[in-house]
Amino acid sequence: AQTVTQSQPEMSVQEAETVTLSCTYDTSESDYYLFWYKQPPSRQMILVIRQEAYKQQNATENRFSVNFQKAAKSFSLKISDSQLGDAAMYFCAYRSRAAGKSTFGDGTTLTVKP
Amino acid sequence: KAGVTQTPRYLIKTRGQQVTLSCSPISGHRSVSWYQQTPGQGLQFLFEYFSETQRNKGNFPGRFSGRQFSNSRSEMNVSTLELGDSALYLCASSLAAPLVAGELFFGEGSRLTVL
């Protein structure tokens, strides 16, 4: 079974600075997808960024980028120029292409200090 | 386009009762999955439905069940409620069919408190 580990329960960053959230996963599959989702306090969870395992190029969405290391099974999220609105819980998720089931990490709570 | 709608948003039950939660996916989405979110256990996968068929099931006891209707709306039921069932239950819909991964669109959740 796949597992997703987020080793940082809490992180904090100064506004306008850069922060990196860590995620590692364990799988024997070669074809899968990885996601970062954001859950602001008392609000809906939304997708931040997605990475297909077969793509070597790291995904980027504006201030959000990932460092995908397939061999190391690592998928970290970098947030540049952090904003107060980035404060949320961030979940790393793995989705098997074959099984279709999504597995989430325990989440990292990000605090942004003004 | 309306988002994922979950009802009820909040509910309080007592031990031994049962509860039914409802989820209306985004129009056109045929895949619906359910998750239990608790502070101590994070986000735990319950089950996933596609075209009225359960495609995947998480490691939850048989007290947790679900179904999907022909219009893709889904319900989950928890029978014989226990204190530990208190949680935020999240529903997510996706355009993705099995074998195709897609973004999950989440509802706001149903917060269940068991007394």
GROMACS .gro file of N, CA, C and O in nm, chain B residues 8-108:
model
  404
  122PRO      N    1  -2.581   1.744   0.568
  122PRO     CA    2  -2.583   1.876   0.631
  122PRO      C    3  -2.440   1.925   0.661
  122PRO      O    4  -2.346   1.848   0.653
  123ARG      N    5  -2.425   2.048   0.689
  123ARG     CA    6  -2.291   2.101   0.721
  123ARG      C    7  -2.249   2.066   0.863
  123ARG      O    8  -2.131   2.041   0.888
  124TYR      N    9  -2.344   2.067   0.953
  124TYR     CA   10  -2.314   2.034   1.092
  124TYR      C   11  -2.425   1.944   1.145
  124TYR      O   12  -2.541   1.962   1.111
  125LEU      N   13  -2.386   1.850   1.227
  125LEU     CA   14  -2.486   1.768   1.292
  125LEU      C   15  -2.430   1.707   1.420
  125LEU      O   16  -2.309   1.681   1.430
  126ILE      N   17  -2.520   1.687   1.512
  126ILE     CA   18  -2.485   1.628   1.641
  126ILE      C   19  -2.570   1.504   1.661
  126ILE      O   20  -2.692   1.509   1.644
  127LYS      N   21  -2.505   1.394   1.693
  127LYS     CA   22  -2.573   1.268   1.717
  127LYS      C   23  -2.524   1.210   1.849
  127LYS      O   24  -2.423   1.254   1.905
  128THR      N   25  -2.595   1.111   1.895
  128THR     CA   26  -2.552   1.041   2.016
  128THR      C   27  -2.505   0.900   1.979
  128THR      O   28  -2.540   0.847   1.872
  129ARG      N   29  -2.427   0.843   2.067
  129ARG     CA   30  -2.373   0.709   2.043
  129ARG      C   31  -2.486   0.610   2.013
  129ARG      O   32  -2.592   0.613   2.076
  130GLY      N   33  -2.462   0.524   1.917
  130GLY     CA   34  -2.560   0.424   1.883
  130GLY      C   35  -2.653   0.463   1.769
  130GLY      O   36  -2.714   0.376   1.705
  131GLN      N   37  -2.664   0.594   1.745
  131GLN     CA   38  -2.748   0.639   1.635
  131GLN      C   39  -2.679   0.616   1.502
  131GLN      O   40  -2.563   0.576   1.495
  132GLN      N   41  -2.750   0.643   1.395
  132GLN     CA   42  -2.690   0.636   1.264
  132GLN      C   43  -2.705   0.772   1.195
  132GLN      O   44  -2.786   0.855   1.235
  133VAL      N   45  -2.623   0.792   1.094
  133VAL     CA   46  -2.625   0.920   1.024
  133VAL      C   47  -2.605   0.898   0.875
  133VAL      O   48  -2.535   0.803   0.834
  134THR      N   49  -2.669   0.981   0.796
  134THR     CA   50  -2.652   0.978   0.651
  134THR      C   51  -2.607   1.115   0.604
  134THR      O   52  -2.670   1.216   0.637
  135LEU      N   53  -2.499   1.117   0.530
  135LEU     CA   54  -2.444   1.241   0.475
  135LEU      C   55  -2.459   1.238   0.324
  135LEU      O   56  -2.444   1.133   0.262
  136SER      N   57  -2.485   1.355   0.268
  136SER     CA   58  -2.509   1.362   0.125
  136SER      C   59  -2.407   1.450   0.054
  136SER      O   60  -2.355   1.546   0.111
  137CYS      N   61  -2.380   1.415  -0.070
  137CYS     CA   62  -2.282   1.489  -0.149
  137CYS      C   63  -2.331   1.501  -0.294
  137CYS      O   64  -2.359   1.399  -0.358
  138SER      N   65  -2.339   1.623  -0.341
  138SER     CA   66  -2.373   1.646  -0.482
  138SER      C   67  -2.248   1.695  -0.553
  138SER      O   68  -2.195   1.802  -0.520
  139PRO      N   69  -2.198   1.618  -0.648
  139PRO     CA   70  -2.074   1.656  -0.716
  139PRO      C   71  -2.096   1.769  -0.815
  139PRO      O   72  -2.210   1.806  -0.845
  140ILE      N   73  -1.987   1.820  -0.865
  140ILE     CA   74  -1.993   1.919  -0.972
  140ILE      C   75  -2.058   1.853  -1.094
  140ILE      O   76  -2.030   1.735  -1.123
  141SER      N   77  -2.142   1.928  -1.161
  141SER     CA   78  -2.211   1.876  -1.278
  141SER      C   79  -2.111   1.819  -1.379
  141SER      O   80  -2.014   1.885  -1.416
  142GLY      N   81  -2.137   1.696  -1.420
  142GLY     CA   82  -2.048   1.631  -1.516
  142GLY      C   83  -1.945   1.541  -1.453
  142GLY      O   84  -1.882   1.460  -1.521
  143HIS      N   85  -1.922   1.556  -1.323
  143HIS     CA   86  -1.826   1.470  -1.254
  143HIS      C   87  -1.893   1.339  -1.217
  143HIS      O   88  -1.999   1.337  -1.156
  144ARG      N   89  -1.829   1.230  -1.253
  144ARG     CA   90  -1.887   1.099  -1.225
  144ARG      C   91  -1.816   1.025  -1.113
  144ARG      O   92  -1.862   0.920  -1.069
  145SER      N   93  -1.704   1.079  -1.069
  145SER     CA   94  -1.629   1.015  -0.961
  145SER      C   95  -1.648   1.092  -0.832
  145SER      O   96  -1.632   1.215  -0.829
  146VAL      N   97  -1.684   1.021  -0.726
  146VAL     CA   98  -1.703   1.083  -0.595
  146VAL      C   99  -1.627   1.000  -0.492
  146VAL      O  100  -1.637   0.877  -0.490
  147SER      N  101  -1.550   1.068  -0.409
  147SER     CA  102  -1.478   0.998  -0.302
  147SER      C  103  -1.507   1.066  -0.170
  147SER      O  104  -1.542   1.184  -0.165
  148TRP      N  105  -1.493   0.990  -0.062
  148TRP     CA  106  -1.521   1.038   0.072
  148TRP      C  107  -1.397   1.021   0.160
  148TRP      O  108  -1.325   0.921   0.148
  149TYR      N  109  -1.377   1.119   0.249
  149TYR     CA  110  -1.264   1.118   0.340
  149TYR      C  111  -1.310   1.159   0.479
  149TYR      O  112  -1.401   1.240   0.495
  150GLN      N  113  -1.244   1.101   0.579
  150GLN     CA  114  -1.266   1.141   0.716
  150GLN      C  115  -1.145   1.221   0.763
  150GLN      O  116  -1.032   1.175   0.749
  151GLN      N  117  -1.170   1.340   0.814
  151GLN     CA  118  -1.061   1.423   0.862
  151GLN      C  119  -1.073   1.447   1.011
  151GLN      O  120  -1.174   1.499   1.059
  152THR      N  121  -0.972   1.406   1.086
  152THR     CA  122  -0.965   1.429   1.229
  152THR      C  123  -0.828   1.486   1.263
  152THR      O  124  -0.732   1.463   1.191
  153PRO      N  125  -0.819   1.563   1.373
  153PRO     CA  126  -0.691   1.623   1.409
  153PRO      C  127  -0.580   1.520   1.430
  153PRO      O  128  -0.468   1.540   1.392
  154GLY      N  129  -0.616   1.406   1.487
  154GLY     CA  130  -0.512   1.309   1.516
  154GLY      C  131  -0.478   1.214   1.402
  154GLY      O  132  -0.366   1.165   1.392
  155GLN      N  133  -0.572   1.190   1.312
  155GLN     CA  134  -0.552   1.091   1.206
  155GLN      C  135  -0.537   1.153   1.068
  155GLN      O  136  -0.519   1.081   0.970
  156GLY      N  137  -0.547   1.283   1.058
  156GLY     CA  138  -0.532   1.344   0.926
  156GLY      C  139  -0.650   1.313   0.836
  156GLY      O  140  -0.764   1.305   0.882
  157LEU      N  141  -0.620   1.293   0.708
  157LEU     CA  142  -0.724   1.267   0.609
  157LEU      C  143  -0.722   1.119   0.572
  157LEU      O  144  -0.626   1.070   0.515
  158GLN      N  145  -0.827   1.049   0.606
  158GLN     CA  146  -0.835   0.906   0.581
  158GLN      C  147  -0.938   0.877   0.472
  158GLN      O  148  -1.050   0.923   0.479
  159PHE      N  149  -0.896   0.796   0.376
  159PHE     CA  150  -0.983   0.761   0.263
  159PHE      C  151  -1.089   0.661   0.307
  159PHE      O  152  -1.059   0.558   0.370
  160LEU      N  153  -1.214   0.691   0.273
  160LEU     CA  154  -1.325   0.602   0.306
  160LEU      C  155  -1.362   0.515   0.186
  160LEU      O  156  -1.354   0.393   0.193
  161PHE      N  157  -1.409   0.576   0.080
  161PHE     CA  158  -1.441   0.502  -0.041
  161PHE      C  159  -1.453   0.597  -0.160
  161PHE      O  160  -1.462   0.717  -0.143
  162GLU      N  161  -1.453   0.533  -0.277
  162GLU     CA  162  -1.464   0.607  -0.402
  162GLU      C  163  -1.565   0.538  -0.492
  162GLU      O  164  -1.566   0.414  -0.503
  163TYR      N  165  -1.649   0.616  -0.556
  163TYR     CA  166  -1.749   0.564  -0.647
  163TYR      C  167  -1.730   0.624  -0.785
  163TYR      O  168  -1.690   0.741  -0.800
  164PHE      N  169  -1.762   0.544  -0.883
  164PHE     CA  170  -1.761   0.589  -1.021
  164PHE      C  171  -1.876   0.518  -1.092
  164PHE      O  172  -1.882   0.395  -1.091
  165SER      N  173  -1.963   0.597  -1.150
  165SER     CA  174  -2.080   0.542  -1.221
  165SER      C  175  -2.153   0.438  -1.138
  165SER      O  176  -2.179   0.326  -1.183
  166GLU      N  177  -2.184   0.475  -1.014
  166GLU     CA  178  -2.265   0.395  -0.921
  166GLU      C  179  -2.194   0.272  -0.867
  166GLU      O  180  -2.255   0.193  -0.795
  167THR      N  181  -2.068   0.254  -0.902
  167THR     CA  182  -1.993   0.137  -0.855
  167THR      C  183  -1.883   0.180  -0.760
  167THR      O  184  -1.812   0.277  -0.786
  168GLN      N  185  -1.872   0.107  -0.649
  168GLN     CA  186  -1.763   0.137  -0.556
  168GLN      C  187  -1.634   0.083  -0.615
  168GLN      O  188  -1.619  -0.038  -0.633
  169ARG      N  189  -1.538   0.172  -0.638
  169ARG     CA  190  -1.414   0.132  -0.702
  169ARG      C  191  -1.304   0.104  -0.600
  169ARG      O  192  -1.214   0.023  -0.625
  170ASN      N  193  -1.307   0.173  -0.490
  170ASN     CA  194  -1.205   0.157  -0.388
  170ASN      C  195  -1.268   0.174  -0.251
  170ASN      O  196  -1.366   0.248  -0.236
  171LYS      N  197  -1.210   0.108  -0.153
  171LYS     CA  198  -1.259   0.121  -0.016
  171LYS      C  199  -1.141   0.131   0.078
  171LYS      O  200  -1.043   0.058   0.064
  172GLY      N  201  -1.151   0.219   0.175
  172GLY     CA  202  -1.045   0.233   0.274
  172GLY      C  203  -1.063   0.134   0.387
  172GLY      O  204  -1.151   0.048   0.385
  173ASN      N  205  -0.978   0.147   0.487
  173ASN     CA  206  -0.978   0.053   0.600
  173ASN      C  207  -1.068   0.100   0.712
  173ASN      O  208  -1.023   0.136   0.821
  174PHE      N  209  -1.194   0.101   0.688
  174PHE     CA  210  -1.293   0.139   0.787
  174PHE      C  211  -1.386   0.020   0.812
  174PHE      O  212  -1.407  -0.062   0.724
  175PRO      N  213  -1.442   0.014   0.934
  175PRO     CA  214  -1.533  -0.099   0.963
  175PRO      C  215  -1.659  -0.092   0.878
  175PRO      O  216  -1.691   0.009   0.818
  176GLY      N  217  -1.731  -0.204   0.878
  176GLY     CA  218  -1.851  -0.216   0.797
  176GLY      C  219  -1.962  -0.120   0.836
  176GLY      O  220  -2.060  -0.106   0.762
  177ARG      N  221  -1.946  -0.054   0.951
  177ARG     CA  222  -2.047   0.046   0.991
  177ARG      C  223  -2.050   0.164   0.894
  177ARG      O  224  -2.148   0.238   0.888
  178PHE      N  225  -1.944   0.180   0.822
  178PHE     CA  226  -1.934   0.287   0.722
  178PHE      C  227  -1.971   0.231   0.586
  178PHE      O  228  -1.910   0.135   0.538
  179SER      N  229  -2.071   0.289   0.524
  179SER     CA  230  -2.112   0.244   0.392
  179SER      C  231  -2.148   0.363   0.306
  179SER      O  232  -2.165   0.475   0.355
  180GLY      N  233  -2.157   0.337   0.179
  180GLY     CA  234  -2.190   0.446   0.089
  180GLY      C  235  -2.259   0.393  -0.035
  180GLY      O  236  -2.272   0.273  -0.056
  181ARG      N  237  -2.303   0.488  -0.115
  181ARG     CA  238  -2.361   0.451  -0.243
  181ARG      C  239  -2.360   0.573  -0.334
  181ARG      O  240  -2.347   0.686  -0.288
  182GLN      N  241  -2.376   0.547  -0.462
  182GLN     CA  242  -2.383   0.655  -0.559
  182GLN      C  243  -2.504   0.631  -0.647
  182GLN      O  244  -2.530   0.517  -0.690
  183PHE      N  245  -2.574   0.736  -0.677
  183PHE     CA  246  -2.694   0.728  -0.757
  183PHE      C  247  -2.664   0.756  -0.905
  183PHE      O  248  -2.555   0.800  -0.939
  184SER      N  249  -2.763   0.733  -0.987
  184SER     CA  250  -2.743   0.748  -1.132
  184SER      C  251  -2.710   0.892  -1.172
  184SER      O  252  -2.650   0.916  -1.275
  185ASN      N  253  -2.747   0.987  -1.087
  185ASN     CA  254  -2.715   1.128  -1.118
  185ASN      C  255  -2.582   1.170  -1.056
  185ASN      O  256  -2.550   1.288  -1.052
  186SER      N  257  -2.505   1.072  -1.010
  186SER     CA  258  -2.372   1.088  -0.950
  186SER      C  259  -2.374   1.138  -0.807
  186SER      O  260  -2.270   1.139  -0.742
  187ARG      N  261  -2.490   1.178  -0.756
  187ARG     CA  262  -2.497   1.214  -0.615
  187ARG      C  263  -2.460   1.094  -0.530
  187ARG      O  264  -2.485   0.979  -0.568
  188SER      N  265  -2.398   1.122  -0.417
  188SER     CA  266  -2.354   1.012  -0.332
  188SER      C  267  -2.399   1.034  -0.188
  188SER      O  268  -2.418   1.149  -0.145
  189GLU      N  269  -2.418   0.928  -0.118
  189GLU     CA  270  -2.448   0.932   0.024
  189GLU      C  271  -2.353   0.837   0.096
  189GLU      O  272  -2.311   0.736   0.041
  190MET      N  273  -2.318   0.875   0.219
  190MET     CA  274  -2.248   0.780   0.305
  190MET      C  275  -2.326   0.768   0.435
  190MET      O  276  -2.392   0.862   0.480
  191ASN      N  277  -2.323   0.650   0.489
  191ASN     CA  278  -2.398   0.619   0.610
  191ASN      C  279  -2.304   0.562   0.715
  191ASN      O  280  -2.216   0.481   0.683
  192VAL      N  281  -2.323   0.607   0.836
  192VAL     CA  282  -2.248   0.549   0.948
  192VAL      C  283  -2.351   0.499   1.048
  192VAL      O  284  -2.434   0.577   1.096
  193SER      N  285  -2.348   0.371   1.078
  193SER     CA  286  -2.443   0.314   1.172
  193SER      C  287  -2.376   0.293   1.308
  193SER      O  288  -2.252   0.293   1.318
  194THR      N  289  -2.456   0.279   1.409
  194THR     CA  290  -2.407   0.254   1.545
  194THR      C  291  -2.290   0.347   1.578
  194THR      O  292  -2.177   0.304   1.601
  195LEU      N  293  -2.319   0.474   1.579
  195LEU     CA  294  -2.215   0.575   1.595
  195LEU      C  295  -2.137   0.557   1.724
  195LEU      O  296  -2.192   0.522   1.830
  196GLU      N  297  -2.006   0.584   1.714
  196GLU     CA  298  -1.916   0.580   1.829
  196GLU      C  299  -1.856   0.720   1.846
  196GLU      O  300  -1.853   0.800   1.752
  197LEU      N  301  -1.807   0.746   1.968
  197LEU     CA  302  -1.748   0.877   1.995
  197LEU      C  303  -1.636   0.909   1.896
  197LEU      O  304  -1.620   1.023   1.850
  198GLY      N  305  -1.561   0.807   1.859
  198GLY     CA  306  -1.448   0.826   1.768
  198GLY      C  307  -1.487   0.859   1.625
  198GLY      O  308  -1.400   0.890   1.543
  199ASP      N  309  -1.615   0.854   1.597
  199ASP     CA  310  -1.661   0.889   1.461
  199ASP      C  311  -1.675   1.040   1.444
  199ASP      O  312  -1.700   1.088   1.333
  200SER      N  313  -1.660   1.114   1.553
  200SER     CA  314  -1.665   1.259   1.544
  200SER      C  315  -1.553   1.308   1.454
  200SER      O  316  -1.435   1.279   1.477
  201ALA      N  317  -1.589   1.379   1.349
  201ALA     CA  318  -1.489   1.419   1.249
  201ALA      C  319  -1.554   1.510   1.147
  201ALA      O  320  -1.676   1.529   1.145
  202LEU      N  321  -1.469   1.562   1.061
  202LEU     CA  322  -1.515   1.634   0.942
  202LEU      C  323  -1.513   1.534   0.827
  202LEU      O  324  -1.410   1.473   0.799
  203TYR      N  325  -1.627   1.514   0.764
  203TYR     CA  326  -1.635   1.421   0.652
  203TYR      C  327  -1.636   1.502   0.522
  203TYR      O  328  -1.726   1.583   0.499
  204LEU      N  329  -1.536   1.477   0.443
  204LEU     CA  330  -1.519   1.551   0.318
  204LEU      C  331  -1.556   1.465   0.199
  204LEU      O  332  -1.520   1.347   0.192
  205CYS      N  333  -1.625   1.526   0.107
  205CYS     CA  334  -1.658   1.462  -0.019
  205CYS      C  335  -1.581   1.536  -0.128
  205CYS      O  336  -1.562   1.658  -0.122
  206ALA      N  337  -1.534   1.460  -0.225
  206ALA     CA  338  -1.462   1.521  -0.337
  206ALA      C  339  -1.511   1.460  -0.467
  206ALA      O  340  -1.536   1.340  -0.474
  207SER      N  341  -1.525   1.542  -0.567
  207SER     CA  342  -1.564   1.488  -0.698
  207SER      C  343  -1.453   1.515  -0.798
  207SER      O  344  -1.368   1.600  -0.778
  208SER      N  345  -1.456   1.438  -0.904
  208SER     CA  346  -1.351   1.448  -1.005
  208SER      C  347  -1.407   1.409  -1.141
  208SER      O  348  -1.496   1.324  -1.149
  209LEU      N  349  -1.350   1.470  -1.243
  209LEU     CA  350  -1.383   1.430  -1.379
  209LEU      C  351  -1.321   1.296  -1.412
  209LEU      O  352  -1.362   1.229  -1.504
  210ALA      N  353  -1.220   1.258  -1.334
  210ALA     CA  354  -1.138   1.143  -1.368
  210ALA      C  355  -1.215   1.014  -1.364
  210ALA      O  356  -1.291   0.988  -1.271
  211ALA      N  357  -1.196   0.932  -1.460
  211ALA     CA  358  -1.246   0.796  -1.458
  211ALA      C  359  -1.135   0.711  -1.399
  211ALA      O  360  -1.021   0.757  -1.387
  212PRO      N  361  -1.165   0.588  -1.362
  212PRO     CA  362  -1.058   0.500  -1.317
  212PRO      C  363  -0.949   0.492  -1.425
  212PRO      O  364  -0.979   0.498  -1.543
  213LEU      N  365  -0.828   0.483  -1.385
  213LEU     CA  366  -0.709   0.478  -1.471
  213LEU      C  367  -0.669   0.616  -1.521
  213LEU      O  368  -0.570   0.629  -1.590
  214VAL      N  369  -0.744   0.716  -1.485
  214VAL     CA  370  -0.709   0.852  -1.522
  214VAL      C  371  -0.713   0.937  -1.397
  214VAL      O  372  -0.817   0.950  -1.333
  215ALA      N  373  -0.602   0.991  -1.358
  215ALA     CA  374  -0.599   1.074  -1.237
  215ALA      C  375  -0.643   1.214  -1.271
  215ALA      O  376  -0.618   1.265  -1.378
  216GLY      N  377  -0.713   1.272  -1.180
  216GLY     CA  378  -0.757   1.408  -1.201
  216GLY      C  379  -0.764   1.483  -1.071
  216GLY      O  380  -0.757   1.427  -0.963
  217GLU      N  381  -0.778   1.612  -1.083
  217GLU     CA  382  -0.788   1.698  -0.966
  217GLU      C  383  -0.915   1.665  -0.889
  217GLU      O  384  -1.021   1.640  -0.947
  218LEU      N  385  -0.902   1.666  -0.757
  218LEU     CA  386  -1.018   1.648  -0.670
  218LEU      C  387  -1.074   1.784  -0.633
  218LEU      O  388  -1.000   1.876  -0.596
  219PHE      N  389  -1.205   1.797  -0.643
  219PHE     CA  390  -1.275   1.918  -0.601
  219PHE      C  391  -1.352   1.884  -0.474
  219PHE      O  392  -1.440   1.797  -0.475
  220PHE      N  393  -1.319   1.951  -0.368
  220PHE     CA  394  -1.375   1.918  -0.238
  220PHE      C  395  -1.494   2.004  -0.201
  220PHE      O  396  -1.503   2.122  -0.238
  221GLY      N  397  -1.586   1.944  -0.124
  221GLY     CA  398  -1.692   2.021  -0.063
  221GLY      C  399  -1.643   2.083   0.067
  221GLY      O  400  -1.526   2.063   0.106
  222GLU      N  401  -1.731   2.155   0.133
  222GLU     CA  402  -1.692   2.219   0.259
  222GLU      C  403  -1.694   2.122   0.376
  222GLU      O  404  -1.640   2.152   0.482
   0.00000   0.00000   0.00000
